[in-house]
mmCIF file of N, CA and C in Angstrom:
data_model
loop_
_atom_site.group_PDB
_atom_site.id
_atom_site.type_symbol
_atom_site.label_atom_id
_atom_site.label_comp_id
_atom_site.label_asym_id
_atom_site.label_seq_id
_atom_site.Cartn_x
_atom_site.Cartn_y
_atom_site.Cartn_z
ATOM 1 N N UNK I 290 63.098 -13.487 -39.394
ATOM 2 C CA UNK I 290 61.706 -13.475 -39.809
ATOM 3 C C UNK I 290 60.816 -13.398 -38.563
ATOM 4 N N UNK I 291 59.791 -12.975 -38.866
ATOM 5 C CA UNK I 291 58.797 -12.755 -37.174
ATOM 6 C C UNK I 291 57.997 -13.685 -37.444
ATOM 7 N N UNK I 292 58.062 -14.164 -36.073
ATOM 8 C CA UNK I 292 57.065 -15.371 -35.176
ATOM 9 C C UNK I 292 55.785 -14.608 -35.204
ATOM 10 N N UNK I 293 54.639 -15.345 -36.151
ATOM 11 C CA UNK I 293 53.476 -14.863 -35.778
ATOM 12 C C UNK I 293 52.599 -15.682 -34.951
ATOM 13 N N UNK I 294 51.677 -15.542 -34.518
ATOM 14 C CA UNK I 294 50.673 -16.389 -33.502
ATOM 15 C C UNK I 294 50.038 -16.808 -34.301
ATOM 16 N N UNK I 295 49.749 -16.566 -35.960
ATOM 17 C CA UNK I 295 48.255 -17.447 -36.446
ATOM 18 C C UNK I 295 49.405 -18.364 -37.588
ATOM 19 N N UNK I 296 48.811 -19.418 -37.834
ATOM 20 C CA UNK I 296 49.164 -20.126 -38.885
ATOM 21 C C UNK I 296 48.566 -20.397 -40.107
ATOM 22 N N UNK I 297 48.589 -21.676 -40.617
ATOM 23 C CA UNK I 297 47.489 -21.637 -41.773
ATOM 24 C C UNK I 297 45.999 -21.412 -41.308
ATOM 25 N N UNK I 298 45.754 -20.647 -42.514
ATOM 26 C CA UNK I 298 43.896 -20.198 -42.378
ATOM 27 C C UNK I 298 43.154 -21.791 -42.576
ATOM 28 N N UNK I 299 41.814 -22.458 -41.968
ATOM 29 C CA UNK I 299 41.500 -23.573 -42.473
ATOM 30 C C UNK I 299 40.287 -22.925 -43.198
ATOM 31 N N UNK I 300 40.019 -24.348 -44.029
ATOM 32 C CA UNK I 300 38.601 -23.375 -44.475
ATOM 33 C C UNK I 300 37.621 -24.459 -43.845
ATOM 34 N N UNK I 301 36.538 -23.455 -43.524
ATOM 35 C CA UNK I 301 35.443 -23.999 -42.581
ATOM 36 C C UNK I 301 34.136 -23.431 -42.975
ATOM 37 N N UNK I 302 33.171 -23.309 -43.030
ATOM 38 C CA UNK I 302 32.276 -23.468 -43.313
ATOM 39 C C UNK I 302 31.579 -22.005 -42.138
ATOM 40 N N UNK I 303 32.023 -20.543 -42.977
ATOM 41 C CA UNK I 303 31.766 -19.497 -42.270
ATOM 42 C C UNK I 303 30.430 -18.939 -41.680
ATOM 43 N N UNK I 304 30.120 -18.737 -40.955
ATOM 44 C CA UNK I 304 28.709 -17.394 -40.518
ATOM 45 C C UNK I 304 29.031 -16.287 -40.585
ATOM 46 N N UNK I 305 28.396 -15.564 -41.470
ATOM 47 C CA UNK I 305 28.268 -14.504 -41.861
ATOM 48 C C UNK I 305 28.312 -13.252 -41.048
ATOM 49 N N UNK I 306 28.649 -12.304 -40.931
ATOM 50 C CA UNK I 306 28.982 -10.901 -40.009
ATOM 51 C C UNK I 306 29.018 -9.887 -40.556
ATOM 52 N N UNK I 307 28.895 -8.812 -40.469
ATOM 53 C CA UNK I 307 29.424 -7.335 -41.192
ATOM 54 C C UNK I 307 29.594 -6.502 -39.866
ATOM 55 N N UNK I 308 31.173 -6.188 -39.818
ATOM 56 C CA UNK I 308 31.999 -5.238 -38.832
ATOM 57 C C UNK I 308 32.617 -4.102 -39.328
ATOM 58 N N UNK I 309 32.525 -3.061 -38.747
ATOM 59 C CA UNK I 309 33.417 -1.643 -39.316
ATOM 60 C C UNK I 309 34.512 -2.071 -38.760
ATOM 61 N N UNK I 310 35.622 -1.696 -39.689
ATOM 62 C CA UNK I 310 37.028 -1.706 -38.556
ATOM 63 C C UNK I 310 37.321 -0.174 -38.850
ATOM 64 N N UNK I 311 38.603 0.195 -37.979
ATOM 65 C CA UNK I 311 39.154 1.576 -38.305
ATOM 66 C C UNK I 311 39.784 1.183 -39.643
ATOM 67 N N UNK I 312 39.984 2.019 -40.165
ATOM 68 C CA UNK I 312 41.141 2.187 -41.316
ATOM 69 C C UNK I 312 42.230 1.232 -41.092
ATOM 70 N N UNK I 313 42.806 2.161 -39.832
ATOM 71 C CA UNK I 313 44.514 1.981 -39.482
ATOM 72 C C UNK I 313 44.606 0.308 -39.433
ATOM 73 N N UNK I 314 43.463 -0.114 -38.459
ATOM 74 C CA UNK I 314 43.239 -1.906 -38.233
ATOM 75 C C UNK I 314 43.132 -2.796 -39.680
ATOM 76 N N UNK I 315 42.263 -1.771 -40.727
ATOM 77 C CA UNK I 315 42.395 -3.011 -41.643
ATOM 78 C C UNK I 315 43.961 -2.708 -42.656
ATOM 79 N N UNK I 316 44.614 -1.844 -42.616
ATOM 80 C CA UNK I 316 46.050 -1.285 -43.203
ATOM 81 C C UNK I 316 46.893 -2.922 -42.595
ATOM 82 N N UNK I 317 46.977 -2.793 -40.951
ATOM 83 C CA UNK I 317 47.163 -3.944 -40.096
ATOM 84 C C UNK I 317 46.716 -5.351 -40.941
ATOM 85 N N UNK I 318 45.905 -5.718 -40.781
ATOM 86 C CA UNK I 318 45.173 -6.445 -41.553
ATOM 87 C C UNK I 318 45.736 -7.070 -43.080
ATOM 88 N N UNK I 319 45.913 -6.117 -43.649
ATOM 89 C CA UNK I 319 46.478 -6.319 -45.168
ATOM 90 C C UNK I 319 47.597 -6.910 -44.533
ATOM 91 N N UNK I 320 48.394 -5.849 -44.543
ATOM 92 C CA UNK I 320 50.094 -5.878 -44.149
ATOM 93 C C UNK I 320 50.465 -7.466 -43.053
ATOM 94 N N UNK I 321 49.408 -7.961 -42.217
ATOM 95 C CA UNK I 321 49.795 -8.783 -41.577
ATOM 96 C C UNK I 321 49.298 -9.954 -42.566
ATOM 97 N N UNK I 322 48.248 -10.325 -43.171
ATOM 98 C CA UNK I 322 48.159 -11.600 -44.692
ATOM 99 C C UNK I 322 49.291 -11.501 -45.587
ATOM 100 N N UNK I 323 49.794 -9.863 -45.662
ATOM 101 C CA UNK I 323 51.159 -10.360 -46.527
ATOM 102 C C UNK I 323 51.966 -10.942 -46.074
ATOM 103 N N UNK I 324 52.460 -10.663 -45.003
ATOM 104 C CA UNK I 324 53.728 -11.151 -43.632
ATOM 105 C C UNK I 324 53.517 -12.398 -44.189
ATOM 106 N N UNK I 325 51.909 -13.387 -43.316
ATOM 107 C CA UNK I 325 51.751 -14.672 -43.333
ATOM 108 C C UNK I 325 51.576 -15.123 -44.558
ATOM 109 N N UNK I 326 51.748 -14.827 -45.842
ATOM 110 C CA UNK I 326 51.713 -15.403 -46.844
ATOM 111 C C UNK I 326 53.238 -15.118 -47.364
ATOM 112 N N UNK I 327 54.275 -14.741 -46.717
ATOM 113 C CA UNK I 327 55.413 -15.021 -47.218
ATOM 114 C C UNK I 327 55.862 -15.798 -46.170
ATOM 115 N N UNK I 328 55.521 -16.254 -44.905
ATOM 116 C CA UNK I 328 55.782 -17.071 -44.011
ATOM 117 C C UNK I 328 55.620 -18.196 -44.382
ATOM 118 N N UNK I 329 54.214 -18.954 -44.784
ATOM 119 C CA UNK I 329 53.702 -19.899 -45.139
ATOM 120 C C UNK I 329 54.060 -19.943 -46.804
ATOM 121 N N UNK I 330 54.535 -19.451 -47.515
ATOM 122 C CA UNK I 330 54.998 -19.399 -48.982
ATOM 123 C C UNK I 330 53.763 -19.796 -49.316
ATOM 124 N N UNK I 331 52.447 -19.471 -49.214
ATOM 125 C CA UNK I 331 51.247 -19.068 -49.898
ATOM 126 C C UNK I 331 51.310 -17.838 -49.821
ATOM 127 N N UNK I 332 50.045 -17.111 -51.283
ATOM 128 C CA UNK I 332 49.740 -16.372 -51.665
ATOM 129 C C UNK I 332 48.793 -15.696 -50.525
ATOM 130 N N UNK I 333 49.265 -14.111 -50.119
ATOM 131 C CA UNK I 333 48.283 -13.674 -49.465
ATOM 132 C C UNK I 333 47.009 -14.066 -49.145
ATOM 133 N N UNK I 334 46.748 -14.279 -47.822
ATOM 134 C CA UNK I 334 44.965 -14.594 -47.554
ATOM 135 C C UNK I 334 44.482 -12.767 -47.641
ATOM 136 N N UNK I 335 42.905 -13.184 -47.836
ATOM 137 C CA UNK I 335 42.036 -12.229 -47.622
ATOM 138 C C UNK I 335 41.999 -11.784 -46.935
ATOM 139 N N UNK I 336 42.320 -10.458 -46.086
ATOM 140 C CA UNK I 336 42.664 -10.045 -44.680
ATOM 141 C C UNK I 336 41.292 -10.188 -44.080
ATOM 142 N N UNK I 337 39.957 -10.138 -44.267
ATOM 143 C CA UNK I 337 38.708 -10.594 -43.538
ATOM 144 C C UNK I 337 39.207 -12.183 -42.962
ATOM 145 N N UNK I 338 39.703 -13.298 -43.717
ATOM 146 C CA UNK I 338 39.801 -14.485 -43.267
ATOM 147 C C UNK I 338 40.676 -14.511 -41.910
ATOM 148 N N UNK I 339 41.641 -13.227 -41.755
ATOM 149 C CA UNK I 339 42.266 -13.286 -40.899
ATOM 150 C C UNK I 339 41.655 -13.080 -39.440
ATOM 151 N N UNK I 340 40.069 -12.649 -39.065
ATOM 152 C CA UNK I 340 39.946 -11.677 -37.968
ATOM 153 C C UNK I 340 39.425 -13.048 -37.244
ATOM 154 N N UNK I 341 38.669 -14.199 -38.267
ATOM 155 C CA UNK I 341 38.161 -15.177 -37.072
ATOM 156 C C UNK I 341 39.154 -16.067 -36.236
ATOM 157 N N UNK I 342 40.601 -16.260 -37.455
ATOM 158 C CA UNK I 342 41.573 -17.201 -36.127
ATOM 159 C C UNK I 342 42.201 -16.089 -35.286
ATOM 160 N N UNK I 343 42.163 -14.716 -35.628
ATOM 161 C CA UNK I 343 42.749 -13.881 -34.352
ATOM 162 C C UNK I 343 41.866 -14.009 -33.405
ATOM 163 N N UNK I 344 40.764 -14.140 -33.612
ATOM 164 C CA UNK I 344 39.754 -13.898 -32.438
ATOM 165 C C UNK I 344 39.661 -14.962 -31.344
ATOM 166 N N UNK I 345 39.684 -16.097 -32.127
ATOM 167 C CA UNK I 345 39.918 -17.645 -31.784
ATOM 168 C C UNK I 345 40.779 -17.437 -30.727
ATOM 169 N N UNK I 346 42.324 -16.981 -30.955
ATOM 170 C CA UNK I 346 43.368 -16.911 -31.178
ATOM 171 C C UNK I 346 43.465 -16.239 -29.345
ATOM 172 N N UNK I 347 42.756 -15.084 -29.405
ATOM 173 C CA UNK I 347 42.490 -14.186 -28.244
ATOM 174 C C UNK I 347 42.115 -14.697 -27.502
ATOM 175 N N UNK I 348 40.513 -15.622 -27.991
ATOM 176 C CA UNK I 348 40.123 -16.079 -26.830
ATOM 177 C C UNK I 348 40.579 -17.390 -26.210
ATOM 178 N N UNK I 349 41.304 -18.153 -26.707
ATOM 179 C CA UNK I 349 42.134 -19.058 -25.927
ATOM 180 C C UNK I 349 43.009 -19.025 -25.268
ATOM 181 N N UNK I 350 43.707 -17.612 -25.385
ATOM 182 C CA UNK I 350 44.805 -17.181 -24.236
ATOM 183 C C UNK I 350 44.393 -16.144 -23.929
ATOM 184 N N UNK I 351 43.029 -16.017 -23.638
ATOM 185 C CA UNK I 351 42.634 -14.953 -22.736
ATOM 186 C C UNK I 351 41.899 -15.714 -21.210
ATOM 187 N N UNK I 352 43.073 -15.619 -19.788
ATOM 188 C CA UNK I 352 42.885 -16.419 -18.883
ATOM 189 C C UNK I 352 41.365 -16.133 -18.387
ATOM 190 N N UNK I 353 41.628 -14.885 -17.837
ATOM 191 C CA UNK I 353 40.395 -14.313 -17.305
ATOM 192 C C UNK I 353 38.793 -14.727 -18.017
ATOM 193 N N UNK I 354 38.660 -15.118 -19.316
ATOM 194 C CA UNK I 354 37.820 -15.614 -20.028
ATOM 195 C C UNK I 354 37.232 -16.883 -19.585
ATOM 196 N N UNK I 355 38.863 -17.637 -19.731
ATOM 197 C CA UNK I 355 38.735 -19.560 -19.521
ATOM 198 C C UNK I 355 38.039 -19.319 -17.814
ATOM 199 N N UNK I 356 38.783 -18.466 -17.030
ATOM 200 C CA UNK I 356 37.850 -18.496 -15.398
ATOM 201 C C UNK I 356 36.923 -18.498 -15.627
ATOM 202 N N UNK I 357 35.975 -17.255 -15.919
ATOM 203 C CA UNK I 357 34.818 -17.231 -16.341
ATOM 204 C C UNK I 357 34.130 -18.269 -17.020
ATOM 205 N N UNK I 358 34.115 -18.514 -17.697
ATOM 206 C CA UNK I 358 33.745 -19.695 -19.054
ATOM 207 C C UNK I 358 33.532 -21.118 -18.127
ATOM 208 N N UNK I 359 34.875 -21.151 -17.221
ATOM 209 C CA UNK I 359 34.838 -22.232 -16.565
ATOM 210 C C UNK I 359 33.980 -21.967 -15.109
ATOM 211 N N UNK I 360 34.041 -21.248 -14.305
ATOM 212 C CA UNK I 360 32.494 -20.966 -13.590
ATOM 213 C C UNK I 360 31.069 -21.191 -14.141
ATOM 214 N N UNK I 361 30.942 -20.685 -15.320
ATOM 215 C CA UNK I 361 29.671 -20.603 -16.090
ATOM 216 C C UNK I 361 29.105 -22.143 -16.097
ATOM 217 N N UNK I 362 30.221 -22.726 -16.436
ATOM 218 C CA UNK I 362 30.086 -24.281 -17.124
ATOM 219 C C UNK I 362 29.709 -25.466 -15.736
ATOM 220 N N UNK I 363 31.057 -24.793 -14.779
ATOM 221 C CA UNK I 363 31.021 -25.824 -13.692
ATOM 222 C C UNK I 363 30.755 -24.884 -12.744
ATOM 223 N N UNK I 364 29.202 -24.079 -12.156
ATOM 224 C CA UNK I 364 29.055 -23.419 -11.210
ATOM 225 C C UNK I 364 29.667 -24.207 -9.558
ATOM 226 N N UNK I 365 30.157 -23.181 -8.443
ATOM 227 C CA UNK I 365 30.398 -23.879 -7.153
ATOM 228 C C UNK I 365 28.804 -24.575 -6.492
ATOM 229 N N UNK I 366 28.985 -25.179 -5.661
ATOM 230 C CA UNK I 366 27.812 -25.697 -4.615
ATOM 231 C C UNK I 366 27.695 -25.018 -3.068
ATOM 232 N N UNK I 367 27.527 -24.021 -3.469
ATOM 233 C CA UNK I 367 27.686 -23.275 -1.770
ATOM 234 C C UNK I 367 26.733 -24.272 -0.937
ATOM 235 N N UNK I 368 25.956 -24.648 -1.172
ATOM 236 C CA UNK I 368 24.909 -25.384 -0.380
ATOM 237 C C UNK I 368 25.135 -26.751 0.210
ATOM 238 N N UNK I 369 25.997 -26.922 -0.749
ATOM 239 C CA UNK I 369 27.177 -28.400 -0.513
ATOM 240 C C UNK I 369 27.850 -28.026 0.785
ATOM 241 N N UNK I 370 28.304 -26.938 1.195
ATOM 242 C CA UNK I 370 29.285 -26.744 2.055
ATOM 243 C C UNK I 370 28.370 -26.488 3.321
ATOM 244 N N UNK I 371 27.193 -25.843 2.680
ATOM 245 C CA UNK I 371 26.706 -25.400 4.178
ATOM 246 C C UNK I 371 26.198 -26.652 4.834
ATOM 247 N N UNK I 372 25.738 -27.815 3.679
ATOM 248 C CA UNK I 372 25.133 -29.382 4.487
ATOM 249 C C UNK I 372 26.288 -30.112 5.121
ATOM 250 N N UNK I 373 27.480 -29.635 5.061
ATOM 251 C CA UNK I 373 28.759 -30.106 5.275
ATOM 252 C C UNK I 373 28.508 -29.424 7.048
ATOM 253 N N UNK I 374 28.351 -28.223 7.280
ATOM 254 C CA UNK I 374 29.098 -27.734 8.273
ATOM 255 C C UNK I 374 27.738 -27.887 9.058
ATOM 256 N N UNK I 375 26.653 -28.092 8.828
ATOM 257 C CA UNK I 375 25.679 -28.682 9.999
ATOM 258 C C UNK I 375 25.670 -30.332 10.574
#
């Protein structure tokens, strides 16, 4: 059976969006809620419910992000260094 990366869908309390996908992505889409609903022996999810924990999903193992994200949050002190070296 294949190891997928998402697990159960939770339900949460959504914000609203409207996205085009290609075709081929939402075919993907279907076909991957069926997978996880014979994984989880629930009944197919709604393949829309699926795009917010992929996204989730992306951006938590997307490193280059957490760098960023984490600069943003905790900028350096260049000025710190320069009162250091006088």
């Amino acid at each position: 059976m294949a190891k997928l990366k998402l697990a159960t869908i939770e339900d949460d309390k959504p914000v609203k969006i409207t996205v085009e996908l290609p075709a081929p992505l939402h075919r993907d889409l279907v076909k991957y809620a069926e997978i996880l609903g014979r994984e989880t022996g629930r009944p197919s999810a709604d393949p829309s419910r699926l795009i917010a924990p992929m996204l989730e999903r992306f951006i938590a193992t997307d490193r280059g992000f957490a760098r960023a994200k984490k600069e943003i949050l905790e900028p350096s002190f260049p000025m710190a260094a320069d009162r250091r070296a006088s």
